[in-house]
mmCIF file of C-alpha atoms and ligand atoms in Angstrom:
data_model
loop_
_atom_site.group_PDB
_atom_site.id
_atom_site.type_symbol
_atom_site.label_atom_id
_atom_site.label_comp_id
_atom_site.label_asym_id
_atom_site.label_seq_id
_atom_site.Cartn_x
_atom_site.Cartn_y
_atom_site.Cartn_z
ATOM 1 C CA MET X 1 133.300 115.408 179.984
ATOM 2 C CA GLU X 2 137.115 115.407 179.806
ATOM 3 C CA SER X 3 137.338 112.095 181.645
ATOM 4 C CA LEU X 4 134.728 110.567 179.296
ATOM 5 C CA LYS X 5 136.740 111.792 176.316
ATOM 6 C CA LYS X 6 139.843 110.139 177.755
ATOM 7 C CA GLN X 7 137.971 106.859 178.245
ATOM 8 C CA ILE X 8 136.765 106.956 174.627
ATOM 9 C CA GLU X 9 140.277 107.716 173.392
ATOM 10 C CA TYR X 10 141.632 104.772 175.395
ATOM 11 C CA ALA X 11 138.982 102.388 173.997
ATOM 12 C CA ALA X 12 139.572 103.664 170.436
ATOM 13 C CA LYS X 13 143.324 103.073 170.738
ATOM 14 C CA LYS X 14 142.690 99.405 171.505
ATOM 15 C CA ALA X 15 139.977 98.984 168.856
ATOM 16 C CA ARG X 16 140.580 97.325 165.485
ATOM 17 C CA THR X 17 137.018 96.794 164.270
ATOM 18 C CA VAL X 18 134.783 99.817 164.701
ATOM 19 C CA ALA X 19 131.125 100.318 163.834
ATOM 20 C CA VAL X 20 128.982 103.442 164.039
ATOM 21 C CA ILE X 21 125.176 103.497 164.011
ATOM 22 C CA THR X 22 123.577 106.861 163.262
ATOM 23 C CA GLY X 23 119.998 108.131 163.551
ATOM 24 C CA ALA X 24 118.117 111.314 162.733
ATOM 25 C CA GLY X 25 119.969 113.386 165.387
ATOM 26 C CA MET X 26 123.121 112.984 163.285
ATOM 27 C CA SER X 27 121.690 115.338 160.654
ATOM 28 C CA LYS X 28 119.954 117.797 162.983
ATOM 29 C CA GLU X 29 122.808 120.341 162.879
ATOM 30 C CA SER X 30 122.646 120.177 159.072
ATOM 31 C CA GLY X 31 119.110 121.569 159.420
ATOM 32 C CA ILE X 32 117.165 118.345 158.878
ATOM 33 C CA PRO X 33 114.337 117.848 161.373
ATOM 34 C CA THR X 34 114.365 114.671 163.495
ATOM 35 C CA PHE X 35 111.352 112.349 163.418
ATOM 36 C CA ARG X 36 110.096 112.542 166.941
ATOM 37 C CA GLY X 37 109.360 115.508 169.166
ATOM 38 C CA PRO X 38 107.439 118.654 168.147
ATOM 39 C CA GLU X 39 109.681 119.490 165.171
ATOM 40 C CA GLY X 40 109.061 116.040 163.680
ATOM 41 C CA LEU X 41 105.493 117.094 162.920
ATOM 42 C CA TRP X 42 104.470 117.956 159.370
ATOM 43 C CA LYS X 43 101.021 119.484 158.799
ATOM 44 C CA ASN X 44 99.979 117.852 162.095
ATOM 45 C CA PHE X 45 100.916 114.354 160.933
ATOM 46 C CA ARG X 46 103.388 112.234 162.847
ATOM 47 C CA ALA X 47 106.065 110.229 160.986
ATOM 48 C CA GLU X 48 104.407 107.001 162.152
ATOM 49 C CA GLU X 49 101.218 108.016 160.310
ATOM 50 C CA LEU X 50 102.982 108.693 156.999
ATOM 51 C CA ALA X 51 105.896 106.259 156.802
ATOM 52 C CA THR X 52 103.709 103.187 156.329
ATOM 53 C CA PRO X 53 102.533 101.052 153.380
ATOM 54 C CA GLU X 54 98.921 101.641 154.523
ATOM 55 C CA ALA X 55 99.293 105.431 154.375
ATOM 56 C CA PHE X 56 100.753 105.113 150.873
ATOM 57 C CA ARG X 57 97.935 102.830 149.707
ATOM 58 C CA LYS X 58 95.353 105.224 151.118
ATOM 59 C CA ASP X 59 96.857 108.483 149.901
ATOM 60 C CA PRO X 60 100.045 108.205 147.798
ATOM 61 C CA LYS X 61 99.982 111.903 146.964
ATOM 62 C CA LEU X 62 100.006 112.917 150.638
ATOM 63 C CA VAL X 63 102.911 110.571 151.428
ATOM 64 C CA TRP X 64 104.804 111.801 148.363
ATOM 65 C CA GLU X 65 104.180 115.424 149.397
ATOM 66 C CA TRP X 66 105.809 114.679 152.765
ATOM 67 C CA TYR X 67 108.791 112.929 151.165
ATOM 68 C CA GLU X 68 109.198 115.667 148.594
ATOM 69 C CA TRP X 69 109.095 118.310 151.366
ATOM 70 C CA ARG X 70 111.817 116.401 153.218
ATOM 71 C CA ARG X 71 113.860 115.788 150.045
ATOM 72 C CA GLN X 72 113.885 119.489 149.222
ATOM 73 C CA ILE X 73 115.215 120.260 152.746
ATOM 74 C CA VAL X 74 117.844 117.552 152.324
ATOM 75 C CA LEU X 75 118.910 118.842 148.906
ATOM 76 C CA LYS X 76 119.638 122.260 150.393
ATOM 77 C CA ALA X 77 121.499 120.828 153.408
ATOM 78 C CA GLU X 78 125.227 120.239 153.711
ATOM 79 C CA PRO X 79 127.044 117.571 155.735
ATOM 80 C CA HIS X 80 128.567 119.060 158.911
ATOM 81 C CA GLU X 81 131.905 118.437 160.650
ATOM 82 C CA GLY X 82 130.506 115.391 162.482
ATOM 83 C CA HIS X 83 129.623 113.701 159.164
ATOM 84 C CA LYS X 84 133.137 114.496 157.975
ATOM 85 C CA SER X 85 134.666 113.018 161.165
ATOM 86 C CA LEU X 86 132.884 109.724 160.480
ATOM 87 C CA ALA X 87 134.115 109.706 156.883
ATOM 88 C CA GLU X 88 137.677 110.174 158.174
ATOM 89 C CA MET X 89 137.347 107.355 160.717
ATOM 90 C CA GLU X 90 137.284 104.777 157.902
ATOM 91 C CA ASP X 91 140.993 105.311 157.319
ATOM 92 C CA TYR X 92 142.067 104.958 160.933
ATOM 93 C CA PHE X 93 140.844 101.460 161.812
ATOM 94 C CA ASP X 94 141.533 98.043 160.248
ATOM 95 C CA ASP X 95 137.864 97.444 159.707
ATOM 96 C CA PHE X 96 135.087 100.014 159.806
ATOM 97 C CA LEU X 97 131.371 100.105 159.050
ATOM 98 C CA LEU X 98 128.855 102.924 159.317
ATOM 99 C CA ILE X 99 125.222 101.802 159.552
ATOM 100 C CA THR X 100 122.777 104.670 159.174
ATOM 101 C CA GLN X 101 119.049 104.871 159.650
ATOM 102 C CA ASN X 102 119.133 108.148 157.759
ATOM 103 C CA VAL X 103 117.805 108.271 154.223
ATOM 104 C CA ASP X 104 119.162 111.778 153.542
ATOM 105 C CA GLY X 105 122.423 110.769 151.839
ATOM 106 C CA LEU X 106 124.556 113.178 153.906
ATOM 107 C CA HIS X 107 127.010 110.427 154.916
ATOM 108 C CA PRO X 108 127.981 109.520 151.336
ATOM 109 C CA ARG X 109 128.143 113.221 150.489
ATOM 110 C CA ALA X 110 130.599 113.697 153.374
ATOM 111 C CA GLY X 111 132.761 110.932 151.896
ATOM 112 C CA SER X 112 131.673 107.786 153.799
ATOM 113 C CA ARG X 113 132.113 104.655 151.688
ATOM 114 C CA GLN X 114 132.000 101.763 154.189
ATOM 115 C CA LEU X 115 128.326 102.468 154.626
ATOM 116 C CA ILE X 116 125.006 100.659 154.934
ATOM 117 C CA GLU X 117 121.888 102.820 154.511
ATOM 118 C CA ILE X 118 119.660 100.387 156.337
ATOM 119 C CA HIS X 119 116.458 102.412 155.830
ATOM 120 C CA GLY X 120 117.130 103.084 152.137
ATOM 121 C CA SER X 121 117.441 106.444 150.396
ATOM 122 C CA ILE X 122 115.127 109.385 149.844
ATOM 123 C CA HIS X 123 116.972 110.011 146.579
ATOM 124 C CA ARG X 124 115.685 106.785 145.002
ATOM 125 C CA THR X 125 112.289 105.316 144.121
ATOM 126 C CA ARG X 126 111.032 101.777 143.651
ATOM 127 C CA CYS X 127 108.122 100.901 141.389
ATOM 128 C CA ASN X 128 105.130 99.366 143.161
ATOM 129 C CA THR X 129 104.448 97.176 140.135
ATOM 130 C CA CYS X 130 107.736 96.195 138.447
ATOM 131 C CA SER X 131 110.180 97.043 141.320
ATOM 132 C CA HIS X 132 112.358 99.119 138.958
ATOM 133 C CA LYS X 133 114.543 101.525 140.940
ATOM 134 C CA MET X 134 115.140 105.104 139.825
ATOM 135 C CA ASP X 135 117.594 107.722 141.080
ATOM 136 C CA LEU X 136 115.829 111.036 141.563
ATOM 137 C CA PRO X 137 117.200 114.233 140.030
ATOM 138 C CA PRO X 138 117.930 117.165 142.369
ATOM 139 C CA VAL X 139 114.917 119.156 141.159
ATOM 140 C CA ALA X 140 111.298 119.444 142.317
ATOM 141 C CA LEU X 141 109.277 116.394 141.269
ATOM 142 C CA GLU X 142 105.827 115.959 139.837
ATOM 143 C CA ILE X 143 104.051 113.838 142.417
ATOM 144 C CA PRO X 144 103.039 111.094 142.914
ATOM 145 C CA VAL X 145 106.108 109.820 141.050
ATOM 146 C CA LYS X 146 105.548 107.353 138.202
ATOM 147 C CA CYS X 147 107.944 104.601 137.124
ATOM 148 C CA GLU X 148 110.064 105.537 134.105
ATOM 149 C CA ARG X 149 109.873 101.949 132.858
ATOM 150 C CA CYS X 150 106.235 100.872 133.215
ATOM 151 C CA GLY X 151 104.496 104.153 134.052
ATOM 152 C CA GLU X 152 102.903 102.789 137.262
ATOM 153 C CA LEU X 153 103.099 104.362 140.706
ATOM 154 C CA SER X 154 106.564 104.452 142.312
ATOM 155 C CA ARG X 155 107.289 104.813 146.008
ATOM 156 C CA PRO X 156 110.282 106.175 147.919
ATOM 157 C CA ASP X 157 112.909 103.409 148.195
ATOM 158 C CA VAL X 158 112.886 103.439 151.992
ATOM 159 C CA VAL X 159 111.878 101.013 154.720
ATOM 160 C CA TRP X 160 108.522 101.877 156.273
ATOM 161 C CA PHE X 161 107.030 100.895 159.609
ATOM 162 C CA GLY X 162 105.756 97.343 159.450
ATOM 163 C CA GLU X 163 108.072 96.401 156.562
ATOM 164 C CA SER X 164 110.988 93.988 156.658
ATOM 165 C CA TYR X 165 114.565 95.099 156.371
ATOM 166 C CA ASP X 166 116.690 94.081 153.413
ATOM 167 C CA GLU X 167 118.012 90.703 154.594
ATOM 168 C CA GLU X 168 121.411 91.055 152.986
ATOM 169 C CA LEU X 169 122.024 94.494 154.580
ATOM 170 C CA LEU X 170 120.764 93.381 157.986
ATOM 171 C CA GLY X 171 122.863 90.189 157.791
ATOM 172 C CA ARG X 172 126.011 92.173 156.930
ATOM 173 C CA SER X 173 125.321 94.597 159.793
ATOM 174 C CA LEU X 174 124.853 91.801 162.330
ATOM 175 C CA GLU X 175 127.917 89.926 161.129
ATOM 176 C CA PHE X 176 130.035 93.074 161.490
ATOM 177 C CA LEU X 177 128.604 93.941 164.899
ATOM 178 C CA SER X 178 129.261 90.463 166.228
ATOM 179 C CA ARG X 179 133.010 91.037 165.774
ATOM 180 C CA ALA X 180 133.238 94.801 166.451
ATOM 181 C CA ASP X 181 135.440 95.958 169.365
ATOM 182 C CA MET X 182 133.888 99.390 169.519
ATOM 183 C CA VAL X 183 130.438 100.623 168.511
ATOM 184 C CA TRP X 184 129.179 104.200 168.550
ATOM 185 C CA ILE X 185 125.488 105.043 168.489
ATOM 186 C CA ILE X 186 124.915 108.638 167.506
ATOM 187 C CA GLY X 187 121.666 110.611 167.408
ATOM 188 C CA SER X 188 119.178 107.779 167.578
ATOM 189 C CA SER X 189 116.270 107.650 170.029
ATOM 190 C CA GLY X 190 116.042 103.874 169.733
ATOM 191 C CA MET X 191 112.269 104.141 169.250
ATOM 192 C CA VAL X 192 112.668 102.097 166.073
ATOM 193 C CA SER X 193 113.671 98.680 167.361
ATOM 194 C CA VAL X 194 116.514 97.848 164.971
ATOM 195 C CA PRO X 195 119.215 100.117 166.461
ATOM 196 C CA VAL X 196 118.352 98.784 169.917
ATOM 197 C CA TYR X 197 118.636 95.238 168.590
ATOM 198 C CA LEU X 198 121.947 95.982 166.822
ATOM 199 C CA ALA X 199 123.376 97.668 169.928
ATOM 200 C CA ALA X 200 122.278 94.793 172.178
ATOM 201 C CA HIS X 201 123.803 92.311 169.734
ATOM 202 C CA ALA X 202 127.146 94.163 169.726
ATOM 203 C CA SER X 203 127.116 94.488 173.503
ATOM 204 C CA LYS X 204 126.430 90.743 173.953
ATOM 205 C CA ASN X 205 129.414 90.052 171.736
ATOM 206 C CA GLY X 206 131.716 92.140 173.892
ATOM 207 C CA ALA X 207 131.915 95.476 172.035
ATOM 208 C CA PHE X 208 132.657 98.692 173.889
ATOM 209 C CA LEU X 209 129.580 100.873 173.321
ATOM 210 C CA VAL X 210 129.499 104.676 173.194
ATOM 211 C CA ASP X 211 126.198 106.547 173.075
ATOM 212 C CA LEU X 212 126.447 110.151 171.797
ATOM 213 C CA ASN X 213 123.162 111.990 172.159
ATOM 214 C CA PRO X 214 122.025 115.109 174.038
ATOM 215 C CA GLU X 215 119.361 112.917 175.680
ATOM 216 C CA GLU X 216 119.009 109.455 177.173
ATOM 217 C CA ALA X 217 118.021 106.870 174.528
ATOM 218 C CA GLU X 218 116.462 103.389 174.614
ATOM 219 C CA PHE X 219 119.807 101.593 174.401
ATOM 220 C CA SER X 220 121.745 103.951 176.718
ATOM 221 C CA ARG X 221 121.615 101.247 179.351
ATOM 222 C CA TYR X 222 123.702 98.883 177.192
ATOM 223 C CA CYS X 223 126.396 101.478 176.663
ATOM 224 C CA ASP X 224 129.746 101.680 178.453
ATOM 225 C CA ILE X 225 129.858 105.446 177.970
ATOM 226 C CA ASN X 226 126.931 107.851 177.694
ATOM 227 C CA PHE X 227 128.242 111.047 176.202
ATOM 228 C CA ARG X 228 125.603 113.768 176.394
ATOM 229 C CA GLY X 229 126.509 115.977 173.459
ATOM 230 C CA THR X 230 125.739 116.620 169.813
ATOM 231 C CA ALA X 231 126.935 115.118 166.548
ATOM 232 C CA GLY X 232 127.866 118.428 164.922
ATOM 233 C CA ALA X 233 129.676 120.104 167.820
ATOM 234 C CA ASP X 234 130.967 117.336 170.091
ATOM 235 C CA LEU X 235 131.778 114.487 167.696
ATOM 236 C CA PRO X 236 134.496 116.479 165.839
ATOM 237 C CA ARG X 237 136.053 117.419 169.205
ATOM 238 C CA ILE X 238 136.031 113.807 170.414
ATOM 239 C CA TRP X 239 137.358 112.609 167.064
ATOM 240 C CA SER X 240 140.239 115.083 167.027
ATOM 241 C CA GLY X 241 141.282 113.830 170.513
ATOM 242 C CA ILE X 242 141.164 110.231 169.237
ATOM 243 C CA LYS X 243 143.222 111.090 166.159
ATOM 244 C CA GLU X 244 145.849 112.635 168.387
ATOM 245 C CA ALA X 245 145.837 109.585 170.650
ATOM 246 C CA LEU X 246 146.189 107.275 167.644
ATOM 247 C CA SER X 247 149.099 109.151 166.106
HETATM 248 P P1 OAD S 1 114.314 110.162 166.309
HETATM 249 O O1 OAD S 1 113.743 111.371 165.689
HETATM 250 O O2 OAD S 1 113.404 109.174 166.944
HETATM 251 O O3 OAD S 1 115.360 110.585 167.438
HETATM 252 C C1 OAD S 1 116.351 111.533 167.203
HETATM 253 C C2 OAD S 1 117.387 111.419 168.295
HETATM 254 O O4 OAD S 1 118.422 112.345 168.012
HETATM 255 C C3 OAD S 1 116.885 111.740 169.714
HETATM 256 O O5 OAD S 1 117.337 110.733 170.610
HETATM 257 C C4 OAD S 1 117.548 113.084 170.035
HETATM 258 O O6 OAD S 1 117.841 113.226 171.422
HETATM 259 C C5 OAD S 1 118.819 112.978 169.226
HETATM 260 N N1 OAD S 1 119.409 114.272 168.852
HETATM 261 C C6 OAD S 1 118.781 115.472 168.661
HETATM 262 N N2 OAD S 1 119.652 116.409 168.281
HETATM 263 C C7 OAD S 1 120.865 115.801 168.197
HETATM 264 C C8 OAD S 1 122.176 116.233 167.823
HETATM 265 N N3 OAD S 1 122.394 117.496 167.454
HETATM 266 N N4 OAD S 1 123.187 115.335 167.862
HETATM 267 C C9 OAD S 1 122.964 114.059 168.229
HETATM 268 N N5 OAD S 1 121.746 113.591 168.582
HETATM 269 C C10 OAD S 1 120.721 114.436 168.568
HETATM 270 O O7 OAD S 1 115.237 109.473 165.211
HETATM 271 P P2 OAD S 1 115.749 107.964 165.078
HETATM 272 O O8 OAD S 1 116.004 107.321 166.361
HETATM 273 O O9 OAD S 1 116.863 108.022 164.087
HETATM 274 O O10 OAD S 1 112.286 104.969 160.426
HETATM 275 O O11 OAD S 1 114.543 107.230 164.426
HETATM 276 C C11 OAD S 1 114.218 107.651 163.146
HETATM 277 C C12 OAD S 1 113.574 106.551 162.411
HETATM 278 O O12 OAD S 1 112.214 106.605 162.722
HETATM 279 C C13 OAD S 1 113.692 106.817 160.942
HETATM 280 O O13 OAD S 1 114.783 106.181 160.336
HETATM 281 C C14 OAD S 1 112.388 106.384 160.429
HETATM 282 C C15 OAD S 1 111.571 107.017 161.518
HETATM 283 O O14 OAD S 1 110.317 107.001 161.554
HETATM 284 C C16 OAD S 1 111.485 104.374 159.552
HETATM 285 O O15 OAD S 1 110.913 105.013 158.707
HETATM 286 C C17 OAD S 1 111.399 102.891 159.668
#
């Protein structure tokens, strides 16, 4: 572990352009369940059965119930020290970008600003009919949620399985990753193909890749360092070593 930390510190000292990609494991120590594995289950449904346009067409109330259950957990959660470490990183490199798959909003709450929420936000809705977007208040909602403008059904403003990513956000992510010197991938299983694609893209363009996850992930094989640890406990320790090395 110590020698891995030293290697990361050495790579970070040389890096100018740094990107971080985070997945559900990033928020686990804030008490937010990940998507896969036994704890990802909700009333015996898997995420893949609920986070789809088909599921919403078939039963909007059920999908809203799941999102509202998750939103209430998120509203009670607090960003942990790992989220705060990533917010601090912005100030230490010439160019920095955090790309998160998480819709929970814990990164902006921890202070991250150079941020792309590539899967959208659980705190926002989008009308199915007029596309009007609404920010949700931090209180329990009457579901399914209706659009404040036209009164039709609204959906969570997130990317579902089988849907396209926002082209502008994906384009900005790829552009950044093609010139990044160092890329961290934290708490993502890589079962959704985009992080694997982004990591492969960065690796092809010569970035030094660090995978921080208690388990092996889909893109671990592209990474220069596989750090088996957690976002809440280990990331702050690694980051404090880097800060020392940079000062
Ligand atoms: P997953 O739930 O698939 O994977 C979570 C990952 O976090 C696993 O690799 C765990 O080993 C790791 N992990 C667990 N605890 C951790 C900790 N304390 N610190 C760091 N890592 C930890 O989540 P994602 O790969 O992010 O997409 O995939 C989630 C995506 O699938 C969501 O954004 C959503 C979903 O269905 C869409 O809706 C399109």
